[in-house]
Amino acid sequence: MQRFLSILLLICWQATAAQQQEIKLTINIPATSLENAIKLLEQQSGLHFSYEYTRIQGITVKAHSYKDQPLAIICRDLLKGTTLMYKRIGNQVIIGPAFKNDRTLSGYVEDAVSGERLIGVSLAAPEFQAGTATNAYGFYSITVPADSIRLQLSYLGYQRLDTVVAINKAEAVTFRLKAANRQLGEVTIRGGQAEKIEHAVQMSRMTITSAMVQAMPRLLGEPDLLKSLQLMPGVKQGTEATSALLVRGGTPDQNLILLDGAPLYNPMHLMGLFSTFNTSILKDVTLYKGAFPARYGGRLSSVIDVSTKDGDMHKMHGDFSIGLLSTQATLEGPIRKGKTTFVLSGRRSYPDLGAKIYLNAAGDGPEKFKLNFYDLNAKLHHKFSDRDKIYLSFYTGRDQMFTKHRYTDDANMKGNANPDYYLTDAGAYAGNISGTIRWNHVYSPKLFSNVMLIGSDYYFRSVFSQEGRNQDKGYTDYQQLKSGIRDYGAKADFEYQPVPAHAIRAGADIMLRRFTPGTLRTRQTDQEVVTADSINNNRDIYGTEINLYAEDEWELSQRLKVNGGLHFSAFYVEGRSYYSLQPRLNARYLLPGNWALKASYSRMTQYIHLLANNSITLPTDLWVPVTDKVKPQDADQFALGVARNLFKDKFEFSVEGYYKKMHGVIEYKEGADYLTSSKGDTWQSQVAAGNGQSYGVELLLQKKSGRLTGWLGYTLAWANRNIPLVNRGRDFPYKYDRRHDLHIVAVYKLRKGIELSGSWTLQSASPFTIPVGIYEKAGLPLSAHESYYPQPHVQEINTRNNMRLRPYHRLDLGISFIKYKRNGLIRTWNVSVLNAYNQFNPFFYYVDKFEYEKARVSLNAINLIPVMPSISYSLKY
């Protein structure tokens, strides 16, 4: 790593020195206008001079003769006696008014209609070779040596704004951008915000809008954010139909998912089939696959930063939609115009309603049945002044699955006061609750802060009970498993921008965490006598995490830009302390032809683990902290790539290669699972830690404007593990390893009111473990009644993930019919067909039987999504 940093710093020094190398000229300048003298200098020096014509109009210069003189002396002589000064930046010389002190313009950029603050708007001052972008709260700051500034504001989906602002008259200005075309311009794709990809120092970042998610083909009429992110290069799904994100060889627990700054631990519904995000309330979603800025920490593989709408400042409006799976409604508007806004959104599914009809018709269904989920988002935004704003965000969501069966022996019911019966109840409940209180304050045009109070709670509870009577003998059996994780904390971030080419961020946070790894309650009775009554692991684990960071983004020259920082973290749990210092570095160098060469290094540390033994994220997975026995996870990631806008900025192209080395990743030992690990503190002895590595190349070509938008993404990747107590200590391909991953995504506006969309995915086969033999499990002698039942067997595994079964490919199609009514209503019908050519993509495999004579194993597969049409309706008002 030291060698990598030394080489990068040497490149930075050489590039800066080359850009600022002094130019000496031999030139004769006659008595003429200043404008003509500048043109002569341009021809002789090869540099570009920028100036405002009205400032040099009418100024004349005397004749001068120079022989091998520095350009700085020539410019100083020509401007002597005027109110002008010069400044050289790279290959450009800027001539403007002479100021002893720079002036700073700051403020916000918002939607002209709703007042919604816009994130990532590009603000450029071409005369001064300066620029900036709005932060996560729509705030900007730019400093120039002038009393006025010409600004060009650009943001995809909005009209470009070119304006001149007098800084000495107003130091705080709010710009309002108009949508380019609200009817046909809603769907945009953004990579690296609105800044050109070759100008941005950040790599391994993708941004997606709510409109893009809603344009994608839908499962049961439900637009899904996480499924849309799975179509990006470097991101994979765990298995067919699930929403789990697997980024660059990582696991689902290695993703930091933030909703308005609060962490979400299991943002899934219906056993991982759908995400918890209601797309109608989303404003901005940014995914970091690597090259993590210093302000983020706590996970190894990715950061998904989700921001919700602030609310319309001027008028009330909303939307309503209904599909085969759920119904949602959103309402937003002003409580006090220009001062206070609200957003309220709710979603509720109803698969149990359709299931009840089917079960009742079958005649042998359960006595009671529930299967549904709901989400509720709420947000308040109050503007005290241009310097102070406060936001209150709240989210809650819940899944519930419950069945109740009753069986009665009809043969002995007649004349029997106490007939035999059997009654079972089984249920599973999971949910998230999160909230933040955020205060934005502008201390000065150059200094901005955001202070937050954060709360998050994820819980899971499963219940199984049975009771019955057999020949007047009653019995009961009750089992309950509870697990979860709860966070409380505070965070403060500061942003300081002394000059446009230099931005500094710093901050700190503290999080108090309570882990419930798995509390198992058991109670059994036989003829009203308690035969078992126990609680295993009835103990929570408390931990405290502290994070400090400092981050500096500096444009050293026109070609070289660097973002470097340090992230320090500490974790305290049960008398044990862990510390980690994590350097971060991103660099961009402009090559000839306007190609950007980008490199990055980042180190990440994670203090929590997810105990899972499958390829999907389930509510039954257990969140556990580091302990004396289970150490933190660490990862070092290197990345190198090139990027450029092509064909008049209509296409964005990037290629990135990455290498990630992970330490302290855990796996269940052979034969262990969450049921055994939830008993007492035995989970620590059920897992083994080791190393992992992933590496690969990602290619992305995306079209961002015009009637046809979309992208082509390809990933060539490897993901391996080496865990001493797993697979006999030998390397094995990880369960998420897929060699090739190809996505083609397109959205086409056929004509006004008709929009087509489609996506095609091709993935290499994922690893699977097939036993090579089976033998009976040794145990105690069998009793008389036990001999009638099949006895357990043990499978012989020669190596983990020893087989790849079949590749995965699927075509999804969608069409939206949009009607824009005169009263402002927008009605949309969406028809989608998932798996259009009915490809059999298994949800999971399982071993069916062993054919001993042929030495062959038979597998069965379950497929959740055959060809599946759906329809949904939405209304915006």
Coordinates of C-alpha atoms in Angstrom, one line a residue, residues 122-368:
S122 CA -23.4 21.4 -11.2
L123 CA -22.5 25.1 -10.9
A124 CA -19.7 26.3 -13.2
A125 CA -18.0 29.7 -13.4
P126 CA -16.2 29.3 -16.8
E127 CA -14.4 32.7 -16.6
F128 CA -12.6 31.6 -13.5
Q129 CA -12.2 27.9 -14.4
A130 CA -14.1 27.2 -11.2
G131 CA -17.1 25.0 -10.3
T132 CA -18.9 23.2 -7.6
A133 CA -22.0 21.0 -6.9
T134 CA -24.8 21.1 -4.4
N135 CA -24.4 18.7 -1.5
A136 CA -26.9 16.2 -0.1
Y137 CA -29.1 19.1 1.2
G138 CA -29.0 21.2 -2.0
F139 CA -26.4 23.7 -0.5
Y140 CA -23.6 25.2 -2.6
S141 CA -20.7 27.6 -2.0
I142 CA -18.3 29.1 -4.6
T143 CA -15.5 31.7 -4.1
V144 CA -14.0 33.8 -6.9
P145 CA -11.9 37.0 -7.1
A146 CA -14.6 39.2 -8.4
D147 CA -17.6 41.3 -7.5
S148 CA -19.8 39.5 -9.9
I149 CA -19.9 36.0 -11.3
R150 CA -21.4 34.3 -14.4
L151 CA -22.8 30.9 -13.4
Q152 CA -24.0 28.0 -15.5
L153 CA -26.3 25.6 -13.6
S154 CA -27.0 22.2 -15.1
Y155 CA -28.9 19.2 -13.9
L156 CA -30.2 16.3 -15.8
G157 CA -34.0 16.6 -16.4
Y158 CA -33.9 20.3 -15.9
Q159 CA -33.4 23.4 -18.1
R160 CA -29.9 24.8 -18.1
L161 CA -29.6 28.2 -16.3
D162 CA -27.0 30.7 -17.4
T163 CA -27.0 33.9 -15.2
V164 CA -24.8 36.7 -13.8
V165 CA -25.0 37.4 -10.1
A166 CA -23.6 40.5 -8.3
I167 CA -21.8 39.0 -5.2
N168 CA -21.3 42.4 -3.5
K169 CA -25.1 42.9 -3.4
A170 CA -26.2 39.4 -2.3
E171 CA -24.0 36.7 -0.7
A172 CA -26.8 34.2 -0.4
V173 CA -28.8 33.3 -3.5
T174 CA -31.3 30.5 -4.1
F175 CA -31.6 29.3 -7.7
R176 CA -34.8 27.7 -9.0
L177 CA -34.5 25.3 -11.9
K178 CA -37.3 24.5 -14.2
A179 CA -37.9 20.9 -15.4
A180 CA -36.9 20.4 -19.0
N181 CA -40.1 18.6 -19.9
R182 CA -42.3 17.3 -17.1
Q183 CA -44.2 15.0 -19.4
L184 CA -41.4 13.3 -21.3
G185 CA -38.3 14.1 -19.3
E186 CA -39.0 12.4 -16.1
V187 CA -36.8 9.3 -16.8
T188 CA -33.1 10.1 -16.5
I189 CA -30.1 8.0 -15.7
R190 CA -27.3 9.6 -13.8
G191 CA -23.8 8.4 -13.1
G192 CA -21.7 10.6 -10.8
Q193 CA -24.5 13.2 -10.5
A194 CA -24.7 15.9 -13.2
E195 CA -20.9 16.5 -13.3
K196 CA -19.2 15.0 -16.4
I197 CA -17.8 11.6 -15.5
E198 CA -14.3 12.6 -16.7
H199 CA -14.3 15.7 -14.4
A200 CA -15.4 13.9 -11.3
V201 CA -12.8 12.5 -9.0
Q202 CA -15.2 9.9 -7.5
M203 CA -15.3 6.5 -9.1
S204 CA -17.3 3.3 -8.4
R205 CA -20.5 5.4 -7.8
M206 CA -23.9 5.1 -9.4
T207 CA -27.0 7.2 -8.9
I208 CA -30.6 6.2 -9.9
T209 CA -33.8 8.2 -9.7
S210 CA -37.3 7.2 -8.5
A211 CA -38.6 7.8 -12.1
M212 CA -36.1 5.3 -13.5
V213 CA -37.1 2.6 -10.9
Q214 CA -40.8 3.2 -11.8
A215 CA -40.0 2.8 -15.5
M216 CA -38.6 -0.7 -15.1
P217 CA -40.7 -3.9 -15.7
R218 CA -42.4 -4.8 -12.4
L219 CA -42.9 -8.0 -10.4
L220 CA -46.6 -8.2 -9.6
G221 CA -46.9 -4.5 -10.5
E222 CA -44.5 -3.4 -7.8
P223 CA -41.5 -1.1 -8.7
D224 CA -38.5 -2.1 -6.7
L225 CA -35.4 0.0 -5.9
L226 CA -33.1 -2.8 -5.0
K227 CA -34.0 -4.9 -8.0
S228 CA -33.1 -1.9 -10.2
L229 CA -29.7 -1.6 -8.5
Q230 CA -29.1 -5.3 -9.2
L231 CA -29.0 -4.3 -12.9
M232 CA -25.8 -2.3 -12.4
P233 CA -22.4 -3.8 -13.1
G234 CA -20.7 -5.1 -10.0
V235 CA -24.0 -5.8 -8.3
K236 CA -25.7 -9.2 -8.2
Q237 CA -28.8 -10.7 -6.6
G238 CA -28.6 -13.6 -4.2
T239 CA -31.0 -15.9 -6.1
E240 CA -33.9 -15.6 -8.4
A241 CA -36.5 -12.9 -7.5
T242 CA -34.8 -11.7 -4.3
S243 CA -33.8 -8.1 -3.5
A244 CA -30.5 -8.9 -1.7
L245 CA -27.5 -6.9 -3.0
L246 CA -24.2 -8.6 -3.5
V247 CA -21.6 -6.0 -4.3
R248 CA -18.1 -7.0 -5.6
G249 CA -18.0 -10.4 -3.9
G250 CA -19.5 -9.2 -0.7
T251 CA -22.4 -10.4 1.4
P252 CA -25.7 -8.7 2.2
D253 CA -24.7 -7.6 5.7
Q254 CA -21.7 -5.8 4.2
N255 CA -24.0 -3.1 2.6
L256 CA -24.6 0.1 4.6
I257 CA -28.1 1.1 3.7
L258 CA -29.1 4.6 4.9
L259 CA -32.6 6.1 4.8
D260 CA -32.3 9.8 5.4
G261 CA -29.2 9.0 7.5
A262 CA -30.6 6.2 9.6
P263 CA -29.3 2.6 9.0
L264 CA -31.7 -0.1 7.9
Y265 CA -30.6 -3.7 8.6
N266 CA -33.1 -5.9 6.7
P267 CA -34.9 -3.7 4.1
M268 CA -36.9 -6.6 2.7
H269 CA -40.4 -7.8 2.6
L270 CA -41.9 -11.3 2.0
M271 CA -38.7 -13.3 2.7
G272 CA -36.6 -11.0 0.6
L273 CA -38.8 -10.8 -2.5
F274 CA -39.4 -7.0 -2.3
S275 CA -37.6 -4.1 -0.8
T276 CA -39.0 -1.8 1.9
F277 CA -38.6 1.4 -0.2
N278 CA -41.8 3.0 -1.5
T279 CA -40.5 4.6 -4.7
S280 CA -43.1 7.4 -4.7
I281 CA -41.3 9.1 -1.8
L282 CA -37.7 8.7 -3.0
K283 CA -35.7 11.7 -4.2
D284 CA -32.2 10.5 -4.7
V285 CA -30.4 7.2 -4.4
T286 CA -26.6 6.9 -4.6
L287 CA -24.7 3.6 -4.6
Y288 CA -21.0 3.4 -3.8
K289 CA -19.4 0.1 -4.8
G290 CA -15.9 1.2 -3.7
A291 CA -13.6 4.2 -3.5
F292 CA -15.6 5.2 -0.4
P293 CA -15.4 8.8 0.8
A294 CA -14.0 9.1 4.3
R295 CA -17.5 10.2 5.6
Y296 CA -18.8 6.7 5.3
G297 CA -17.8 3.7 7.4
G298 CA -19.0 0.6 9.1
R299 CA -19.4 -1.8 6.1
L300 CA -17.0 -3.5 3.7
S301 CA -18.8 -3.7 0.3
S302 CA -21.1 -0.8 -0.5
V303 CA -23.0 2.2 0.7
I304 CA -26.6 2.9 -0.5
D305 CA -27.5 6.4 0.5
V306 CA -31.3 7.0 0.1
S307 CA -32.8 10.5 0.4
T308 CA -36.6 11.1 0.5
K309 CA -38.6 14.0 -0.7
D310 CA -38.7 17.2 1.5
G311 CA -42.3 18.1 0.4
D312 CA -43.7 20.7 -1.9
M313 CA -43.4 24.2 -0.5
H314 CA -46.1 25.8 -2.6
K315 CA -49.0 23.4 -3.4
M316 CA -50.7 20.2 -2.3
H317 CA -50.4 17.1 -4.5
G318 CA -49.8 13.4 -4.4
D319 CA -50.2 10.1 -6.1
F320 CA -52.0 6.8 -5.7
S321 CA -51.3 3.4 -7.2
I322 CA -52.7 -0.1 -7.1
G323 CA -51.2 -3.3 -8.4
L324 CA -51.6 -7.1 -8.0
L325 CA -49.5 -7.1 -4.8
S326 CA -50.1 -3.8 -3.0
T327 CA -51.7 -0.3 -2.9
Q328 CA -49.8 2.9 -2.0
A329 CA -50.8 6.5 -1.6
T330 CA -48.6 9.6 -1.1
L331 CA -49.5 13.1 -0.1
E332 CA -47.2 16.1 0.2
G333 CA -47.6 19.9 0.4
P334 CA -47.2 23.0 2.5
I335 CA -48.4 23.3 6.1
R336 CA -47.3 26.9 5.9
K337 CA -46.4 28.1 2.4
G338 CA -42.7 28.8 1.9
K339 CA -42.0 27.7 5.5
T340 CA -43.2 24.2 6.5
T341 CA -43.9 21.1 4.4
F342 CA -45.0 17.6 5.0
V343 CA -44.8 14.2 3.1
L344 CA -46.9 11.2 4.1
S345 CA -46.8 7.9 2.3
G346 CA -48.2 4.5 3.0
R347 CA -48.2 1.1 1.3
R348 CA -50.0 -2.1 2.2
S349 CA -49.9 -5.5 0.5
Y350 CA -52.7 -8.0 0.3
P351 CA -51.5 -11.4 -0.9
D352 CA -53.4 -13.0 2.0
L353 CA -56.7 -11.8 0.5
G354 CA -56.2 -13.7 -2.7
A355 CA -54.9 -16.7 -0.8
K356 CA -58.0 -16.9 1.4
I357 CA -60.2 -17.1 -1.6
Y358 CA -58.1 -20.0 -3.0
L359 CA -57.9 -21.8 0.4
N360 CA -61.6 -21.5 1.1
A361 CA -62.4 -22.9 -2.3
A362 CA -60.1 -25.8 -1.7
G363 CA -62.0 -26.7 1.5
D364 CA -59.0 -27.9 3.6
G365 CA -57.3 -24.6 4.2
P366 CA -56.2 -23.2 7.6
E367 CA -58.6 -21.8 10.1
K368 CA -56.7 -18.5 10.1

